[in-house]
Amino acid sequence: MDIEQRPTEMVKFYSGNSLPLELHKVRVVQKLHLLPIEKRLEAIERAGFNSFLLSTRETYLDMLTDSGCNAMSDRQTAAMMVADDAYAGSQSYERMEVQVKNMFAKEYILPVHQGRAAENIVGQAFVHEGDQIPMNYHFTTTKAHFEINGGTLHEIYTDEALKVKSTHPFKGNMDINRLKDVIETYGAARIPFIRLEASTNLIGGQPFSMENMRQVRKVADDTNIMIVLDASLIGENAWFIKQRESGYAQKTMGEIIREMSDLSDLVYFSARKLSSSRGGIICTNRFDLYDQMRDLVPLYEGFLTYGGMSVREIEAMAVGLEETLDNTMISQSPSFIDYFVRKTDGLGLPVVTPGGALGAHIDAGSFLSHIPQQEYPAGALVAAFYLISGIRGMERGTISSVRLEDGSDLLADIELMRLAFPRRVFTLSQVEYAIDRLKWLFDNRRLVGGLEWEKEPKVLRFFVGRLKARGDWPVKLMAKFREDFGDSL
Ligand code: F0G
């Protein structure tokens, strides 16, 4: 293999261990704060037991998300210095357009300020009242945008998808027979598109296989329905195809991504995940689709050559896209996640296997099996883990779901705490710290109790909603921490 393209890999140590070795060096650093547990208790109470409402000043490791917080490369920051300020016709935009065309081989490109802005435009252009939209799984903002336009989502995952412990390499696959059933039941005329999400976020960053995508394409061709690909995590999905699917080991990242793009009629992505701190793209080879979306961009985003992004962000995105094709860069986060997942699995913790993209996912339903789903075990786990470690994860369970018209919660299929691994941000000793504190919490899990709402927003309630602990379990958990760790942070 080209020496420049070596993946971040498990390097054998003389001692017998194997560790994922960082193939980058740290050149710009940011000071972190690890507050004493008493301060962390104050912070999580002030934040309404919602990790979105914590400040990074109160956070040691920010594992909330990879979105907009992957480490930037020296080449990206350098490119930002040569950005061409212009409202229209900026050369920065032209450079980015070249990269998008190179990567996705799509002719018509629309810029937007982030992923959900792309969903707004795709939703407004193609989703109408009564439409049915099959997908491998929803993402929160996707669901909100498609439903607001009158669409109904159908999640067509396989039996493996929601199994916490699995060895299946492609848990993000669609169930082809169920897809055919949904099309037969509702009729192709009511289905504007089939949506595939690369590295399916909410089920643990799990990829789909190229074989599965080809099968979906076949169904789409037979029924004359288009395929929309959410490519926000396409780099990692392509990486897993290269690692796990037969026939792909020798293909380049560029070839695999291109094949996925060729199987799609329309591709959109959040550049906050894919390559930079802001931005997004919609692209297609079909002029008719482009034409239906184009006028919405100046209306909601900005002129067609910036779409709500600054030229500096556009430059960073262009270089970031190019770097996505580099094995060394793209494999870093999955290899650290894999290390975390194997180690916590070995310690008997209920972590989703196999490791996927963007983060490690802990099954809060079994971690805190004594807490009923109506008392939000995933939210409770995130709050408890922050309290005892200063690490901020994200709730991906019933709090991230919605309230039904009858007043009850739509219970999540699976209660997860996500610990994101933004690319090239954490060191292995920080990962070891996370593993160690999580094991302590598991051994003391009976001390953790549930949560209840204090203030619940109507839309996307998980972002700014406030909750409180049921009973005084946080104080008891803190007391046990002090007993075991003394004065240590
Ligand atoms: N699609 C997927 C698959 C995503 O993961 C996200 C964002 C979006 C669309 C929306 O993009 O944030 O730029 O508007 N995921 C983030 C996360 C928020 O933390 O997983 P956005």
Short mmCIF file of C-alpha atoms and ligand atoms in Angstrom, two decimals:
data_model
loop_
_atom_site.label_atom_id
_atom_site.label_comp_id
_atom_site.label_asym_id
_atom_site.label_seq_id
_atom_site.Cartn_x
_atom_site.Cartn_y
_atom_site.Cartn_z
CA MET A 1 0.00 0.00 0.00
CA ASP A 2 1.13 3.55 -0.73
CA ILE A 3 2.99 4.66 2.40
CA GLU A 4 1.11 7.98 2.31
CA GLN A 5 -2.21 6.17 2.41
CA ARG A 6 -1.71 3.81 5.34
CA PRO A 7 -4.74 3.61 7.63
CA THR A 8 -4.52 4.37 11.33
CA GLU A 9 -3.89 0.85 12.42
CA MET A 10 -3.31 -1.46 15.32
CA VAL A 11 0.46 -1.44 15.62
CA LYS A 12 2.04 -4.36 17.45
CA PHE A 13 4.00 -3.36 20.53
CA TYR A 14 6.98 -5.32 21.89
CA SER A 15 4.99 -5.79 25.11
CA GLY A 16 2.42 -7.83 23.18
CA ASN A 17 -0.33 -5.19 23.08
CA SER A 18 -1.70 -3.70 19.88
CA LEU A 19 -2.81 -0.08 19.87
CA PRO A 20 -4.28 2.23 17.23
CA LEU A 21 -1.38 4.57 16.61
CA GLU A 22 -2.00 8.26 15.84
CA LEU A 23 -0.60 9.11 12.40
CA HIS A 24 -0.73 12.85 13.01
CA LYS A 25 0.90 15.23 15.46
CA VAL A 26 -0.68 17.87 17.63
CA ARG A 27 0.39 21.37 16.59
CA VAL A 28 -2.32 23.64 17.97
CA VAL A 29 -3.83 22.84 21.33
CA GLN A 30 -6.73 24.02 23.46
CA LYS A 31 -6.70 23.95 27.25
CA LEU A 32 -9.31 21.68 28.83
CA HIS A 33 -10.97 21.89 32.23
CA LEU A 34 -11.71 19.00 34.54
CA LEU A 35 -13.84 20.43 37.33
CA PRO A 36 -14.23 18.73 40.72
CA ILE A 37 -17.37 16.59 40.95
CA GLU A 38 -19.17 19.10 43.23
CA LYS A 39 -18.90 21.70 40.45
CA ARG A 40 -20.02 19.16 37.87
CA LEU A 41 -23.14 18.48 39.93
CA GLU A 42 -23.93 22.20 39.96
CA ALA A 43 -23.31 22.38 36.22
CA ILE A 44 -25.58 19.48 35.24
CA GLU A 45 -28.35 20.80 37.49
CA ARG A 46 -28.00 24.24 35.92
CA ALA A 47 -28.15 22.56 32.49
CA GLY A 48 -31.47 20.87 33.30
CA PHE A 49 -29.80 17.44 33.04
CA ASN A 50 -29.43 18.10 29.32
CA SER A 51 -25.87 17.81 28.02
CA PHE A 52 -26.67 20.23 25.15
CA LEU A 53 -26.98 22.97 27.78
CA LEU A 54 -23.52 22.48 29.34
CA SER A 55 -20.72 24.88 28.53
CA THR A 56 -17.42 23.51 27.25
CA ARG A 57 -15.91 25.37 30.22
CA GLU A 58 -17.63 22.73 32.37
CA THR A 59 -16.68 19.83 30.12
CA TYR A 60 -13.50 17.76 30.10
CA LEU A 61 -13.95 15.61 26.97
CA ASP A 62 -16.59 16.94 24.62
CA MET A 63 -18.03 13.76 23.15
CA LEU A 64 -21.40 15.37 22.34
CA THR A 65 -20.89 15.16 18.60
CA ASP A 66 -18.39 15.12 15.77
CA SER A 67 -20.44 17.80 14.02
CA GLY A 68 -18.34 20.88 13.37
CA CYS A 69 -15.65 19.76 15.81
CA ASN A 70 -13.40 17.38 13.92
CA ALA A 71 -9.78 18.60 14.10
CA MET A 72 -8.78 20.80 11.18
CA SER A 73 -5.64 19.96 9.24
CA ASP A 74 -2.77 22.37 8.62
CA ARG A 75 -3.77 22.38 4.95
CA GLN A 76 -7.35 23.37 5.78
CA THR A 77 -6.33 26.31 7.95
CA ALA A 78 -3.82 27.39 5.33
CA ALA A 79 -6.53 27.34 2.63
CA MET A 80 -8.71 29.61 4.78
CA MET A 81 -6.04 32.31 4.48
CA VAL A 82 -6.29 32.45 0.69
CA ALA A 83 -10.08 32.65 0.57
CA ASP A 84 -11.54 34.96 -2.03
CA ASP A 85 -14.13 37.30 -0.49
CA ALA A 86 -16.96 37.84 -2.96
CA TYR A 87 -20.74 37.69 -2.82
CA ALA A 88 -21.00 36.15 -6.28
CA GLY A 89 -18.56 34.18 -8.40
CA SER A 90 -15.94 33.63 -5.67
CA GLN A 91 -12.93 31.55 -6.70
CA SER A 92 -13.23 29.81 -3.32
CA TYR A 93 -16.59 28.47 -4.47
CA GLU A 94 -15.08 27.38 -7.78
CA ARG A 95 -12.35 25.44 -5.96
CA MET A 96 -14.95 23.74 -3.80
CA GLU A 97 -17.10 22.92 -6.83
CA VAL A 98 -14.13 21.15 -8.43
CA GLN A 99 -13.72 18.99 -5.31
CA VAL A 100 -17.43 18.11 -5.10
CA LYS A 101 -17.45 17.15 -8.79
CA ASN A 102 -14.29 15.14 -8.33
CA MET A 103 -15.69 13.23 -5.39
CA PHE A 104 -19.34 12.73 -6.37
CA ALA A 105 -19.23 13.11 -10.16
CA LYS A 106 -22.39 15.24 -10.10
CA GLU A 107 -22.91 18.12 -12.46
CA TYR A 108 -25.38 20.36 -10.62
CA ILE A 109 -24.37 21.63 -7.20
CA LEU A 110 -26.22 23.71 -4.62
CA PRO A 111 -24.50 25.06 -1.50
CA VAL A 112 -26.31 25.32 1.87
CA HIS A 113 -25.22 26.38 5.34
CA GLN A 114 -25.56 22.93 6.97
CA GLY A 115 -27.19 19.51 6.62
CA ARG A 116 -30.66 20.34 7.84
CA ALA A 117 -30.78 23.25 5.39
CA ALA A 118 -30.32 20.67 2.63
CA GLU A 119 -33.14 18.66 4.20
CA ASN A 120 -35.35 21.73 4.22
CA ILE A 121 -34.78 22.25 0.50
CA VAL A 122 -35.12 18.58 -0.46
CA GLY A 123 -38.24 18.39 1.75
CA GLN A 124 -39.86 21.50 0.25
CA ALA A 125 -39.02 20.52 -3.31
CA PHE A 126 -40.05 16.86 -3.25
CA VAL A 127 -42.15 15.95 -0.17
CA HIS A 128 -45.87 16.67 -0.35
CA GLU A 129 -48.87 16.02 1.88
CA GLY A 130 -49.55 12.27 2.07
CA ASP A 131 -46.16 11.21 0.69
CA GLN A 132 -44.46 8.10 2.08
CA ILE A 133 -40.69 8.01 2.44
CA PRO A 134 -38.85 4.73 2.92
CA MET A 135 -35.39 4.98 4.51
CA ASN A 136 -32.92 2.73 6.30
CA TYR A 137 -33.39 4.86 9.43
CA HIS A 138 -34.37 8.42 10.24
CA PHE A 139 -32.18 11.20 11.55
CA THR A 140 -33.85 13.70 13.93
CA THR A 141 -33.67 16.74 11.64
CA THR A 142 -34.57 14.66 8.57
CA LYS A 143 -37.72 13.41 10.25
CA ALA A 144 -38.72 16.93 11.35
CA HIS A 145 -38.23 18.41 7.86
CA PHE A 146 -39.94 15.65 5.90
CA GLU A 147 -42.87 15.49 8.32
CA ILE A 148 -43.38 19.26 8.30
CA ASN A 149 -43.97 18.95 4.54
CA GLY A 150 -46.63 16.29 5.10
CA GLY A 151 -44.51 13.16 4.63
CA THR A 152 -44.63 9.91 6.61
CA LEU A 153 -41.40 8.02 7.26
CA HIS A 154 -40.97 4.26 6.93
CA GLU A 155 -37.87 2.84 8.55
CA ILE A 156 -36.87 -0.27 6.72
CA TYR A 157 -34.03 -1.79 8.63
CA THR A 158 -33.03 -5.43 8.95
CA ASP A 159 -33.51 -7.63 12.02
CA GLU A 160 -29.85 -7.10 12.92
CA ALA A 161 -30.04 -3.30 13.05
CA LEU A 162 -31.31 -2.89 16.59
CA LYS A 163 -29.44 -5.81 18.14
CA VAL A 164 -26.94 -4.34 20.58
CA LYS A 165 -24.52 -7.25 20.37
CA SER A 166 -23.96 -8.32 16.80
CA THR A 167 -21.14 -9.25 14.51
CA HIS A 168 -23.05 -8.14 11.40
CA PRO A 169 -20.75 -5.87 9.36
CA PHE A 170 -23.60 -3.86 7.77
CA LYS A 171 -26.34 -3.14 10.29
CA GLY A 172 -27.35 -0.06 8.26
CA ASN A 173 -28.67 -2.22 5.39
CA MET A 174 -32.24 -1.93 4.13
CA ASP A 175 -34.52 -4.96 4.21
CA ILE A 176 -35.25 -5.31 0.48
CA ASN A 177 -38.41 -7.40 0.86
CA ARG A 178 -39.90 -4.91 3.30
CA LEU A 179 -38.97 -2.09 0.93
CA LYS A 180 -40.91 -3.84 -1.86
CA ASP A 181 -43.86 -4.33 0.51
CA VAL A 182 -43.99 -0.63 1.41
CA ILE A 183 -43.89 0.34 -2.27
CA GLU A 184 -46.63 -2.14 -3.08
CA THR A 185 -48.78 -1.00 -0.17
CA TYR A 186 -48.61 2.74 -0.88
CA GLY A 187 -47.84 2.77 -4.60
CA ALA A 188 -44.81 4.37 -6.26
CA ALA A 189 -46.78 7.53 -7.04
CA ARG A 190 -46.92 8.41 -3.32
CA ILE A 191 -43.19 7.80 -2.82
CA PRO A 192 -41.05 10.77 -3.92
CA PHE A 193 -37.78 9.00 -3.12
CA ILE A 194 -36.05 6.30 -1.09
CA ARG A 195 -33.58 7.81 1.37
CA LEU A 196 -30.39 5.99 2.30
CA GLU A 197 -28.25 7.34 5.13
CA ALA A 198 -24.57 6.46 5.01
CA SER A 199 -23.21 5.22 8.39
CA THR A 200 -26.75 5.27 9.85
CA ASN A 201 -26.36 7.72 12.72
CA LEU A 202 -29.11 6.86 15.20
CA ILE A 203 -28.56 3.11 15.25
CA GLY A 204 -24.91 3.49 16.18
CA GLY A 205 -23.13 4.85 13.11
CA GLN A 206 -23.67 1.56 11.28
CA PRO A 207 -22.87 1.32 7.55
CA PHE A 208 -24.76 -0.29 4.66
CA SER A 209 -23.00 -2.46 2.09
CA MET A 210 -22.55 -1.67 -1.58
CA GLU A 211 -24.35 -4.91 -2.37
CA ASN A 212 -27.37 -3.69 -0.41
CA MET A 213 -27.26 -0.31 -2.13
CA ARG A 214 -27.20 -2.05 -5.52
CA GLN A 215 -30.30 -4.03 -4.50
CA VAL A 216 -32.08 -0.84 -3.45
CA ARG A 217 -31.11 0.66 -6.82
CA LYS A 218 -32.66 -2.29 -8.60
CA VAL A 219 -35.96 -1.80 -6.73
CA ALA A 220 -35.80 1.93 -7.43
CA ASP A 221 -35.27 1.29 -11.15
CA ASP A 222 -38.09 -1.27 -11.31
CA THR A 223 -40.52 1.14 -9.66
CA ASN A 224 -39.20 4.39 -11.11
CA ILE A 225 -38.47 5.98 -7.73
CA MET A 226 -35.35 8.04 -7.14
CA ILE A 227 -32.70 7.46 -4.47
CA VAL A 228 -31.60 10.28 -2.18
CA LEU A 229 -28.34 9.64 -0.34
CA ASP A 230 -27.57 11.41 2.93
CA ALA A 231 -23.79 11.41 2.57
CA SER A 232 -22.91 13.24 5.81
CA LEU A 233 -20.89 10.22 6.97
CA ILE A 234 -20.05 8.76 3.56
CA GLY A 235 -16.30 8.69 4.23
CA GLU A 236 -16.70 6.26 7.13
CA ASN A 237 -19.32 4.16 5.29
CA ALA A 238 -16.92 3.83 2.37
CA TRP A 239 -14.12 2.95 4.79
CA PHE A 240 -16.22 0.12 6.27
CA ILE A 241 -17.05 -1.15 2.77
CA LYS A 242 -13.32 -1.23 2.06
CA GLN A 243 -12.65 -3.10 5.31
CA ARG A 244 -15.63 -5.42 5.48
CA GLU A 245 -17.08 -6.11 2.02
CA SER A 246 -15.49 -8.63 -0.27
CA GLY A 247 -14.10 -7.20 -3.48
CA TYR A 248 -13.45 -3.72 -2.07
CA ALA A 249 -10.14 -4.03 -0.19
CA GLN A 250 -8.10 -2.92 -3.19
CA LYS A 251 -10.42 -0.08 -4.25
CA THR A 252 -9.55 3.50 -3.31
CA MET A 253 -11.82 5.61 -1.12
CA GLY A 254 -12.46 7.77 -4.16
CA GLU A 255 -13.65 4.80 -6.22
CA ILE A 256 -15.97 3.55 -3.47
CA ILE A 257 -17.52 6.97 -2.83
CA ARG A 258 -17.96 7.48 -6.54
CA GLU A 259 -19.77 4.15 -6.85
CA MET A 260 -22.16 5.12 -4.03
CA SER A 261 -22.79 8.47 -5.67
CA ASP A 262 -23.40 6.84 -9.07
CA LEU A 263 -26.11 4.68 -7.48
CA SER A 264 -27.91 7.82 -6.20
CA ASP A 265 -30.04 10.35 -8.07
CA LEU A 266 -29.45 13.07 -5.52
CA VAL A 267 -26.78 13.37 -2.84
CA TYR A 268 -26.81 15.80 0.08
CA PHE A 269 -24.56 16.16 3.08
CA SER A 270 -23.73 18.15 6.15
CA ALA A 271 -20.15 19.35 5.71
CA ARG A 272 -20.08 19.81 9.50
CA LYS A 273 -19.63 16.05 9.65
CA LEU A 274 -17.93 15.40 6.37
CA SER A 275 -15.17 17.93 6.09
CA SER A 276 -15.39 21.28 7.89
CA SER A 277 -17.01 23.30 10.62
CA ARG A 278 -19.94 24.55 8.59
CA GLY A 279 -21.73 24.06 5.31
CA GLY A 280 -23.51 21.51 3.22
CA ILE A 281 -24.11 20.52 -0.37
CA ILE A 282 -26.90 19.12 -2.53
CA CYS A 283 -25.79 17.66 -5.86
CA THR A 284 -27.34 15.74 -8.73
CA ASN A 285 -26.85 14.96 -12.40
CA ARG A 286 -30.51 15.57 -13.17
CA PHE A 287 -31.31 19.07 -14.30
CA ASP A 288 -35.02 18.60 -13.55
CA LEU A 289 -34.25 17.93 -9.87
CA TYR A 290 -31.79 20.81 -9.68
CA ASP A 291 -34.34 23.09 -11.27
CA GLN A 292 -36.96 22.25 -8.63
CA MET A 293 -34.56 23.11 -5.81
CA ARG A 294 -32.46 25.96 -7.14
CA ASP A 295 -34.69 28.93 -6.35
CA LEU A 296 -35.01 27.84 -2.72
CA VAL A 297 -31.29 28.40 -2.13
CA PRO A 298 -31.25 32.22 -2.50
CA LEU A 299 -34.50 32.32 -0.53
CA TYR A 300 -33.31 30.41 2.54
CA GLU A 301 -29.52 30.18 2.33
CA GLY A 302 -27.79 32.86 0.27
CA PHE A 303 -26.60 33.38 -3.27
CA LEU A 304 -25.80 30.29 -5.34
CA THR A 305 -22.04 30.69 -4.89
CA TYR A 306 -21.99 30.73 -1.08
CA GLY A 307 -25.26 29.27 0.27
CA GLY A 308 -24.88 30.75 3.75
CA MET A 309 -21.23 29.75 4.17
CA SER A 310 -18.31 32.14 4.52
CA VAL A 311 -15.63 31.85 1.84
CA ARG A 312 -13.20 30.63 4.52
CA GLU A 313 -15.51 27.78 5.39
CA ILE A 314 -15.86 26.98 1.70
CA GLU A 315 -12.07 26.72 1.35
CA ALA A 316 -11.86 24.48 4.44
CA MET A 317 -14.61 22.29 3.01
CA ALA A 318 -12.82 21.93 -0.34
CA VAL A 319 -9.62 20.70 1.31
CA GLY A 320 -11.59 18.61 3.81
CA LEU A 321 -13.36 16.77 0.99
CA GLU A 322 -10.03 15.95 -0.60
CA GLU A 323 -8.72 14.68 2.74
CA THR A 324 -11.77 12.44 3.16
CA LEU A 325 -10.26 10.32 0.39
CA ASP A 326 -7.14 9.72 2.52
CA ASN A 327 -7.17 6.38 4.39
CA THR A 328 -4.99 7.73 7.16
CA MET A 329 -7.40 10.50 7.98
CA ILE A 330 -10.70 8.71 7.52
CA SER A 331 -9.73 5.59 9.50
CA GLN A 332 -8.63 7.48 12.61
CA SER A 333 -12.01 7.89 14.27
CA PRO A 334 -13.29 4.35 13.42
CA SER A 335 -10.08 2.81 14.77
CA PHE A 336 -10.33 4.68 18.09
CA ILE A 337 -14.02 3.76 18.31
CA ASP A 338 -13.15 0.14 17.58
CA TYR A 339 -10.55 0.21 20.39
CA PHE A 340 -13.10 1.67 22.83
CA VAL A 341 -15.81 -0.79 21.78
CA ARG A 342 -13.62 -3.90 22.03
CA LYS A 343 -12.27 -2.87 25.40
CA THR A 344 -15.62 -1.96 26.98
CA ASP A 345 -17.21 -5.08 25.46
CA GLY A 346 -14.43 -7.13 27.04
CA LEU A 347 -15.23 -5.50 30.41
CA GLY A 348 -18.84 -6.66 30.08
CA LEU A 349 -20.34 -3.23 29.35
CA PRO A 350 -23.40 -3.09 27.06
CA VAL A 351 -21.80 -1.31 24.11
CA VAL A 352 -23.15 -1.57 20.55
CA THR A 353 -21.06 -3.96 18.46
CA PRO A 354 -19.45 -3.93 16.02
CA GLY A 355 -17.96 -0.44 16.36
CA GLY A 356 -19.36 1.98 13.78
CA ALA A 357 -18.74 5.56 12.68
CA LEU A 358 -18.79 8.86 14.56
CA GLY A 359 -18.92 7.45 18.09
CA ALA A 360 -19.33 4.55 20.48
CA HIS A 361 -22.87 3.82 21.60
CA ILE A 362 -23.80 2.45 25.01
CA ASP A 363 -27.09 0.60 25.41
CA ALA A 364 -28.61 2.55 28.28
CA GLY A 365 -31.63 0.23 28.34
CA SER A 366 -29.52 -2.61 29.66
CA PHE A 367 -26.89 -0.47 31.45
CA LEU A 368 -29.72 1.00 33.56
CA SER A 369 -32.25 -1.81 33.19
CA HIS A 370 -33.90 -0.79 36.48
CA ILE A 371 -35.05 2.54 34.95
CA PRO A 372 -38.27 2.36 32.86
CA GLN A 373 -38.13 3.88 29.38
CA GLN A 374 -40.63 6.57 30.45
CA GLU A 375 -37.98 7.81 32.91
CA TYR A 376 -35.37 8.17 30.16
CA PRO A 377 -32.50 5.76 30.90
CA ALA A 378 -30.34 7.19 28.08
CA GLY A 379 -30.74 10.74 29.40
CA ALA A 380 -30.02 9.55 32.94
CA LEU A 381 -26.89 7.72 31.77
CA VAL A 382 -25.58 10.81 29.96
CA ALA A 383 -26.15 12.98 33.06
CA ALA A 384 -24.61 10.40 35.44
CA PHE A 385 -21.60 9.86 33.18
CA TYR A 386 -20.97 13.60 32.97
CA LEU A 387 -21.25 13.86 36.75
CA ILE A 388 -18.64 11.20 37.45
CA SER A 389 -16.22 11.99 34.59
CA GLY A 390 -16.74 15.49 33.18
CA ILE A 391 -17.33 13.78 29.80
CA ARG A 392 -20.25 15.08 27.79
CA GLY A 393 -22.08 12.46 25.70
CA MET A 394 -25.40 12.74 23.88
CA GLU A 395 -28.77 11.17 24.59
CA ARG A 396 -30.03 9.18 21.61
CA GLY A 397 -33.16 7.58 23.01
CA THR A 398 -36.69 8.57 23.99
CA ILE A 399 -35.78 12.17 24.89
CA SER A 400 -34.60 12.54 21.26
CA SER A 401 -37.97 11.14 20.15
CA VAL A 402 -41.32 12.97 20.19
CA ARG A 403 -44.51 13.24 22.26
CA LEU A 404 -47.57 11.70 20.60
CA GLU A 405 -50.96 13.36 20.33
CA ASP A 406 -52.35 11.17 23.15
CA GLY A 407 -49.74 12.73 25.46
CA SER A 408 -47.45 9.71 25.73
CA ASP A 409 -43.84 9.45 24.59
CA LEU A 410 -43.08 7.69 21.32
CA LEU A 411 -40.61 5.28 22.93
CA ALA A 412 -37.32 5.00 21.06
CA ASP A 413 -36.48 1.66 19.44
CA ILE A 414 -33.24 1.67 21.35
CA GLU A 415 -31.97 3.81 24.26
CA LEU A 416 -28.43 4.91 23.48
CA MET A 417 -25.79 7.14 25.00
CA ARG A 418 -23.52 8.27 22.20
CA LEU A 419 -19.91 9.12 22.92
CA ALA A 420 -18.69 10.85 19.78
CA PHE A 421 -15.10 10.54 18.59
CA PRO A 422 -14.50 13.62 16.43
CA ARG A 423 -11.59 12.93 14.08
CA ARG A 424 -8.09 13.36 15.51
CA VAL A 425 -9.30 15.25 18.61
CA PHE A 426 -8.65 12.88 21.53
CA THR A 427 -5.55 11.02 22.66
CA LEU A 428 -5.54 7.39 23.69
CA SER A 429 -5.03 8.23 27.40
CA GLN A 430 -8.22 10.31 27.24
CA VAL A 431 -9.99 7.32 25.69
CA GLU A 432 -8.62 5.13 28.51
CA TYR A 433 -10.00 7.61 31.06
CA ALA A 434 -13.45 7.39 29.43
CA ILE A 435 -13.35 3.58 29.55
CA ASP A 436 -12.23 3.53 33.17
CA ARG A 437 -14.92 5.94 34.42
CA LEU A 438 -17.63 4.16 32.44
CA LYS A 439 -16.66 0.85 34.07
CA TRP A 440 -16.87 2.49 37.51
CA LEU A 441 -20.34 3.79 36.65
CA PHE A 442 -21.42 0.35 35.48
CA ASP A 443 -20.29 -1.17 38.77
CA ASN A 444 -22.30 1.50 40.61
CA ARG A 445 -25.23 1.68 38.18
CA ARG A 446 -27.87 0.88 40.81
CA LEU A 447 -27.27 4.33 42.31
CA VAL A 448 -28.51 6.04 39.12
CA GLY A 449 -32.19 6.99 38.90
CA GLY A 450 -34.49 8.36 36.23
CA LEU A 451 -35.33 11.84 34.92
CA GLU A 452 -38.54 13.81 34.42
CA TRP A 453 -39.39 16.88 32.37
CA GLU A 454 -39.28 20.35 33.83
CA LYS A 455 -39.75 22.23 30.54
CA GLU A 456 -40.46 20.33 27.33
CA PRO A 457 -40.34 22.08 23.92
CA LYS A 458 -42.74 20.93 21.19
CA VAL A 459 -40.22 20.49 18.35
CA LEU A 460 -36.80 18.78 18.61
CA ARG A 461 -37.27 18.78 22.40
CA PHE A 462 -33.87 17.23 23.14
CA PHE A 463 -31.98 20.37 22.11
CA VAL A 464 -33.13 22.82 24.75
CA GLY A 465 -35.56 20.89 26.94
CA ARG A 466 -34.94 20.91 30.72
CA LEU A 467 -35.29 17.88 32.98
CA LYS A 468 -34.62 17.06 36.63
CA ALA A 469 -33.57 13.99 38.58
CA ARG A 470 -36.29 11.83 40.12
CA GLY A 471 -35.14 11.81 43.74
CA ASP A 472 -31.67 12.68 45.03
CA TRP A 473 -29.66 10.03 43.17
CA PRO A 474 -27.05 12.50 41.83
CA VAL A 475 -26.02 13.40 45.40
CA LYS A 476 -25.75 9.74 46.40
CA LEU A 477 -23.73 8.95 43.27
CA MET A 478 -21.38 11.84 44.09
CA ALA A 479 -20.92 10.55 47.65
CA LYS A 480 -19.92 7.11 46.34
CA PHE A 481 -17.50 8.72 43.89
CA ARG A 482 -15.82 10.61 46.76
CA GLU A 483 -15.66 7.40 48.80
CA ASP A 484 -13.84 5.58 46.00
CA PHE A 485 -11.73 8.35 44.48
CA GLY A 486 -11.03 10.62 47.50
CA ASP A 487 -9.99 14.11 46.44
CA SER A 488 -9.21 13.06 42.88
CA LEU A 489 -10.93 14.91 40.06
N1 F0G B 1 -27.91 13.94 8.41
C1 F0G B 1 -27.17 13.22 9.26
C2 F0G B 1 -26.92 11.76 8.98
C3 F0G B 1 -26.61 13.82 10.40
O1 F0G B 1 -25.89 13.08 11.24
C4 F0G B 1 -26.85 15.20 10.64
C5 F0G B 1 -26.33 15.85 11.82
C6 F0G B 1 -27.65 15.90 9.72
C7 F0G B 1 -28.15 15.25 8.61
C8 F0G B 1 -27.96 17.36 9.92
O2 F0G B 1 -26.83 18.11 9.66
O3 F0G B 1 -26.31 19.29 11.84
O4 F0G B 1 -25.35 20.08 9.67
O5 F0G B 1 -27.74 20.37 10.14
N2 F0G B 1 -25.88 15.24 12.82
C9 F0G B 1 -25.33 15.86 14.03
C10 F0G B 1 -25.00 14.84 15.08
C11 F0G B 1 -26.14 17.00 14.56
O6 F0G B 1 -24.57 15.24 16.17
O7 F0G B 1 -25.12 13.64 14.85
P1 F0G B 1 -26.55 19.54 10.37
#
